C-alpha cells in the first residue's frame, strides 16, 4: 500500500513536471495557429491596391509596430531576404511556421502575422485592420515579382 501511494505520488509529480515543461515550451517557442489564421467570417480591410501598397511600403520600415524596435525591414530590406519557399504560390509550406505553429501551409497575410508575433514580438494585427491589409499588399507585390507575374492576384 505504501509502495502504491509512493508510486502514485511520483507519477503525479512526473505528470506535473511534463505539463509544466509543455506550458513553458509553448510560452517560449510556440505560436498559436489561431494567431496566424484568418478567423472564419472575418473580412480583410479593402482599399485601392495602389494606396494599400504605398501604405505597406511605409509600414514595412516602421519600427513603432514592434515593442522591441524592429521593423520588417530589419530582416527583409531586400527582395531576396526570404528563403526558397517564398517563390511558391501562397498558401505554402514555411519551415519555421511549421515548427512553431504546427501548420503545414500559410497564407501571405498569415506570414505577416507570424513575423509580427515571432520577429517583432508584437501582438497579431486586427484581421480587419488597414495595417494588415497594407503589409499583405506589400508582401504580395514582392511575391508577384519573385514569381515573375504581372498581377498580385493571378
Ligand atoms: C528578426 C527578423 C525578422 C523580422 C524583423 C521579420 N521577419 Fe519575416 N522572416 C524572418 C525569417 C527568419 C523568415 C524565414 C522563415 C522560414 O523560411 O522558415 C521570414 C520569412 C518571411 C516571409 C516569407 C515566408 C515564405 O517563405 O513565404 C515573409 C512574407 C515575411 N517574413 C514577412 C515579414 C513581415 C511583413 C515582417 C514585418 C511585420 C517581417 N517579416 C519581419 C525573419 C524576420
mmCIF file of C-alpha atoms and ligand atoms in Angstrom:
data_model
loop_
_atom_site.group_PDB
_atom_site.id
_atom_site.type_symbol
_atom_site.label_atom_id
_atom_site.label_comp_id
_atom_site.label_asym_id
_atom_site.label_seq_id
_atom_site.Cartn_x
_atom_site.Cartn_y
_atom_site.Cartn_z
ATOM 1 C CA UNK A 1 0.000 0.000 0.000
ATOM 2 C CA UNK A 2 2.766 2.378 0.932
ATOM 3 C CA UNK A 3 4.607 1.487 -2.233
ATOM 4 C CA UNK A 4 1.495 2.103 -4.264
ATOM 5 C CA UNK A 5 0.977 5.549 -2.720
ATOM 6 C CA UNK A 6 4.614 6.325 -3.381
ATOM 7 C CA UNK A 7 4.207 5.158 -6.989
ATOM 8 C CA UNK A 8 1.074 7.294 -7.499
ATOM 9 C CA UNK A 9 2.812 10.225 -5.890
ATOM 10 C CA UNK A 10 5.808 10.046 -8.181
ATOM 11 C CA UNK A 11 3.592 9.515 -11.246
ATOM 12 C CA UNK A 12 1.634 12.649 -10.348
ATOM 13 C CA UNK A 13 4.867 14.556 -9.795
ATOM 14 C CA UNK A 14 6.175 13.392 -13.180
ATOM 15 C CA UNK A 15 2.914 14.434 -14.864
ATOM 16 C CA UNK A 16 3.154 17.894 -13.289
ATOM 17 C CA UNK A 17 6.755 18.266 -14.474
ATOM 18 C CA UNK A 18 5.782 17.229 -18.042
ATOM 19 C CA UNK A 19 2.778 19.618 -18.072
ATOM 20 C CA UNK A 20 4.888 22.484 -16.731
ATOM 21 C CA UNK A 21 7.545 21.795 -19.377
ATOM 22 C CA UNK A 22 4.897 21.802 -22.136
ATOM 23 C CA UNK A 23 3.447 25.114 -20.908
ATOM 24 C CA UNK A 24 6.950 26.583 -20.717
ATOM 25 C CA UNK A 25 7.868 25.393 -24.231
ATOM 26 C CA UNK A 26 4.653 26.704 -25.803
ATOM 27 C CA UNK A 27 5.022 30.012 -23.948
ATOM 28 C CA UNK A 28 8.656 30.327 -25.040
ATOM 29 C CA UNK A 29 8.728 28.978 -28.595
ATOM 30 C CA UNK A 30 5.168 28.213 -29.685
ATOM 31 C CA UNK A 31 2.800 30.442 -31.590
ATOM 32 C CA UNK A 32 -0.888 29.612 -31.640
ATOM 33 C CA UNK A 33 -2.110 28.641 -35.125
ATOM 34 C CA UNK A 34 -5.090 30.942 -34.394
ATOM 35 C CA UNK A 35 -2.732 33.945 -34.344
ATOM 36 C CA UNK A 36 -1.823 33.331 -37.981
ATOM 37 C CA UNK A 37 -5.107 32.025 -39.423
ATOM 38 C CA UNK A 38 -7.894 34.376 -40.510
ATOM 39 C CA UNK A 39 -10.988 33.730 -38.341
ATOM 40 C CA UNK A 40 -13.961 32.335 -40.269
ATOM 41 C CA UNK A 41 -16.373 35.075 -41.315
ATOM 42 C CA UNK A 42 -13.883 37.940 -40.841
ATOM 43 C CA UNK A 43 -13.176 40.246 -43.772
ATOM 44 C CA UNK A 44 -9.926 41.950 -44.739
ATOM 45 C CA UNK A 45 -9.811 45.754 -44.976
ATOM 46 C CA UNK A 46 -10.016 46.851 -48.610
ATOM 47 C CA UNK A 47 -8.908 49.962 -50.459
ATOM 48 C CA UNK A 48 -7.380 50.858 -53.825
ATOM 49 C CA UNK A 49 -4.413 48.497 -54.414
ATOM 50 C CA UNK A 50 -2.027 51.403 -55.079
ATOM 51 C CA UNK A 51 -2.962 53.065 -51.769
ATOM 52 C CA UNK A 52 -2.503 49.855 -49.813
ATOM 53 C CA UNK A 53 0.849 49.233 -51.451
ATOM 54 C CA UNK A 54 2.097 52.753 -50.659
ATOM 55 C CA UNK A 55 0.991 52.420 -47.043
ATOM 56 C CA UNK A 56 2.519 48.939 -46.817
ATOM 57 C CA UNK A 57 5.839 50.232 -48.123
ATOM 58 C CA UNK A 58 5.921 52.832 -45.333
ATOM 59 C CA UNK A 59 4.797 50.374 -42.656
ATOM 60 C CA UNK A 60 7.430 47.830 -43.707
ATOM 61 C CA UNK A 61 10.026 50.270 -42.344
ATOM 62 C CA UNK A 62 8.023 51.272 -39.242
ATOM 63 C CA UNK A 63 9.786 50.301 -36.013
ATOM 64 C CA UNK A 64 6.823 51.519 -33.909
ATOM 65 C CA UNK A 65 4.999 48.284 -34.847
ATOM 66 C CA UNK A 66 7.363 46.453 -32.513
ATOM 67 C CA UNK A 67 7.832 46.867 -28.751
ATOM 68 C CA UNK A 68 11.488 45.910 -29.261
ATOM 69 C CA UNK A 69 12.090 48.454 -32.025
ATOM 70 C CA UNK A 70 12.226 46.157 -35.070
ATOM 71 C CA UNK A 71 10.600 46.766 -38.414
ATOM 72 C CA UNK A 72 10.026 44.277 -41.222
ATOM 73 C CA UNK A 73 12.949 45.962 -42.975
ATOM 74 C CA UNK A 74 15.238 44.952 -40.103
ATOM 75 C CA UNK A 75 15.317 41.475 -41.677
ATOM 76 C CA UNK A 76 13.680 41.919 -45.106
ATOM 77 C CA UNK A 77 15.200 45.093 -46.530
ATOM 78 C CA UNK A 78 15.908 43.390 -49.841
ATOM 79 C CA UNK A 79 13.586 41.375 -52.032
ATOM 80 C CA UNK A 80 15.841 38.347 -51.776
ATOM 81 C CA UNK A 81 15.731 38.219 -47.959
ATOM 82 C CA UNK A 82 13.342 35.253 -47.946
ATOM 83 C CA UNK A 83 14.038 31.545 -48.210
ATOM 84 C CA UNK A 84 13.294 29.425 -51.282
ATOM 85 C CA UNK A 85 9.760 28.632 -50.076
ATOM 86 C CA UNK A 86 8.810 32.233 -50.787
ATOM 87 C CA UNK A 87 8.973 31.504 -54.513
ATOM 88 C CA UNK A 88 5.919 29.234 -54.461
ATOM 89 C CA UNK A 89 2.268 30.263 -54.735
ATOM 90 C CA UNK A 90 0.546 31.024 -51.392
ATOM 91 C CA UNK A 91 -0.579 29.278 -49.263
ATOM 92 C CA UNK A 92 2.642 27.294 -48.943
ATOM 93 C CA UNK A 93 4.959 25.490 -46.526
ATOM 94 C CA UNK A 94 7.351 27.591 -44.416
ATOM 95 C CA UNK A 95 9.682 25.695 -42.128
ATOM 96 C CA UNK A 96 9.644 27.979 -39.083
ATOM 97 C CA UNK A 97 5.844 28.286 -39.296
ATOM 98 C CA UNK A 98 5.561 24.511 -39.217
ATOM 99 C CA UNK A 99 7.927 24.275 -36.267
ATOM 100 C CA UNK A 100 6.238 26.990 -34.193
ATOM 101 C CA UNK A 101 2.533 26.595 -35.039
ATOM 102 C CA UNK A 102 2.250 23.069 -36.445
ATOM 103 C CA UNK A 103 0.621 24.437 -39.629
ATOM 104 C CA UNK A 104 1.751 22.879 -42.933
ATOM 105 C CA UNK A 105 0.717 25.865 -45.052
ATOM 106 C CA UNK A 106 0.395 29.590 -44.527
ATOM 107 C CA UNK A 107 -1.098 32.492 -46.473
ATOM 108 C CA UNK A 108 0.709 35.778 -47.195
ATOM 109 C CA UNK A 109 -1.302 37.633 -44.536
ATOM 110 C CA UNK A 110 -0.716 34.752 -42.116
ATOM 111 C CA UNK A 111 3.008 35.239 -42.782
ATOM 112 C CA UNK A 112 2.687 38.940 -41.865
ATOM 113 C CA UNK A 113 1.016 37.919 -38.589
ATOM 114 C CA UNK A 114 3.641 35.234 -37.975
ATOM 115 C CA UNK A 115 6.547 37.677 -38.272
ATOM 116 C CA UNK A 116 4.611 40.301 -36.241
ATOM 117 C CA UNK A 117 4.490 37.815 -33.357
ATOM 118 C CA UNK A 118 7.739 35.864 -33.760
ATOM 119 C CA UNK A 119 10.104 38.550 -35.064
ATOM 120 C CA UNK A 120 8.624 41.889 -33.983
ATOM 121 C CA UNK A 121 7.491 40.372 -30.660
ATOM 122 C CA UNK A 122 4.183 42.203 -31.049
ATOM 123 C CA UNK A 123 0.561 41.109 -30.910
ATOM 124 C CA UNK A 124 -1.081 39.879 -34.126
ATOM 125 C CA UNK A 125 -2.694 42.765 -36.040
ATOM 126 C CA UNK A 126 -6.503 43.023 -36.046
ATOM 127 C CA UNK A 127 -7.751 40.942 -39.017
ATOM 128 C CA UNK A 128 -9.834 43.862 -40.371
ATOM 129 C CA UNK A 129 -7.054 46.461 -39.957
ATOM 130 C CA UNK A 130 -5.648 48.622 -42.732
ATOM 131 C CA UNK A 131 -2.181 47.828 -41.303
ATOM 132 C CA UNK A 132 -2.566 44.091 -42.005
ATOM 133 C CA UNK A 133 -4.069 44.758 -45.454
ATOM 134 C CA UNK A 134 -1.255 47.170 -46.346
ATOM 135 C CA UNK A 135 1.599 44.919 -45.184
ATOM 136 C CA UNK A 136 -0.016 41.990 -47.014
ATOM 137 C CA UNK A 137 -0.239 44.102 -50.191
ATOM 138 C CA UNK A 138 3.475 44.848 -49.854
ATOM 139 C CA UNK A 139 4.365 41.162 -49.367
ATOM 140 C CA UNK A 140 2.146 40.097 -52.302
ATOM 141 C CA UNK A 141 3.769 42.704 -54.557
ATOM 142 C CA UNK A 142 7.235 41.322 -53.729
ATOM 143 C CA UNK A 143 5.847 37.828 -54.184
ATOM 144 C CA UNK A 144 4.397 38.751 -57.576
ATOM 145 C CA UNK A 145 7.811 39.991 -58.664
ATOM 146 C CA UNK A 146 9.539 36.889 -57.268
ATOM 147 C CA UNK A 147 7.207 34.731 -59.345
ATOM 148 C CA UNK A 148 7.592 36.949 -62.396
ATOM 149 C CA UNK A 149 3.829 37.528 -62.567
ATOM 150 C CA UNK A 150 2.073 40.576 -63.883
ATOM 151 C CA UNK A 151 -0.614 40.798 -61.187
ATOM 152 C CA UNK A 152 -0.516 40.183 -57.429
ATOM 153 C CA UNK A 153 -3.639 38.029 -57.563
ATOM 154 C CA UNK A 154 -3.111 35.753 -60.579
HETATM 155 C C1 LIG B 1 14.091 39.339 -36.801
HETATM 156 C C2 LIG B 1 13.999 39.087 -38.233
HETATM 157 C C3 LIG B 1 12.657 39.231 -38.930
HETATM 158 C C4 LIG B 1 11.823 40.338 -38.951
HETATM 159 C C5 LIG B 1 12.013 41.647 -38.222
HETATM 160 C C6 LIG B 1 10.717 39.983 -39.827
HETATM 161 N N1 LIG B 1 10.887 38.729 -40.331
HETATM 162 FE FE1 LIG B 1 9.797 37.866 -41.790
HETATM 163 N N2 LIG B 1 11.010 36.230 -41.754
HETATM 164 C C7 LIG B 1 12.077 36.054 -40.899
HETATM 165 C C8 LIG B 1 12.654 34.748 -41.131
HETATM 166 C C9 LIG B 1 13.853 34.152 -40.369
HETATM 167 C C10 LIG B 1 11.912 34.161 -42.172
HETATM 168 C C11 LIG B 1 12.147 32.804 -42.833
HETATM 169 C C12 LIG B 1 11.364 31.723 -42.200
HETATM 170 C C13 LIG B 1 11.498 30.391 -42.895
HETATM 171 O O1 LIG B 1 11.563 30.365 -44.122
HETATM 172 O O2 LIG B 1 11.485 29.382 -42.193
HETATM 173 C C14 LIG B 1 10.898 35.130 -42.547
HETATM 174 C C15 LIG B 1 10.013 34.949 -43.590
HETATM 175 C C16 LIG B 1 9.116 35.910 -44.034
HETATM 176 C C17 LIG B 1 8.296 35.788 -45.227
HETATM 177 C C18 LIG B 1 8.397 34.694 -46.291
HETATM 178 C C19 LIG B 1 7.977 33.335 -45.870
HETATM 179 C C20 LIG B 1 7.726 32.458 -47.069
HETATM 180 O O3 LIG B 1 8.580 31.643 -47.409
HETATM 181 O O4 LIG B 1 6.653 32.635 -47.693
HETATM 182 C C21 LIG B 1 7.511 36.896 -45.291
HETATM 183 C C22 LIG B 1 6.494 37.228 -46.359
HETATM 184 C C23 LIG B 1 7.832 37.705 -44.136
HETATM 185 N N3 LIG B 1 8.812 37.093 -43.411
HETATM 186 C C24 LIG B 1 7.222 38.898 -43.840
HETATM 187 C C25 LIG B 1 7.595 39.717 -42.770
HETATM 188 C C26 LIG B 1 6.903 40.940 -42.430
HETATM 189 C C27 LIG B 1 5.707 41.513 -43.165
HETATM 190 C C28 LIG B 1 7.558 41.474 -41.364
HETATM 191 C C29 LIG B 1 7.178 42.687 -40.561
HETATM 192 C C30 LIG B 1 5.861 42.634 -39.923
HETATM 193 C C31 LIG B 1 8.683 40.578 -41.058
HETATM 194 N N4 LIG B 1 8.650 39.518 -41.922
HETATM 195 C C32 LIG B 1 9.635 40.812 -40.079
HETATM 196 C C33 LIG B 1 12.567 36.980 -40.019
HETATM 197 C C34 LIG B 1 12.058 38.230 -39.789
#
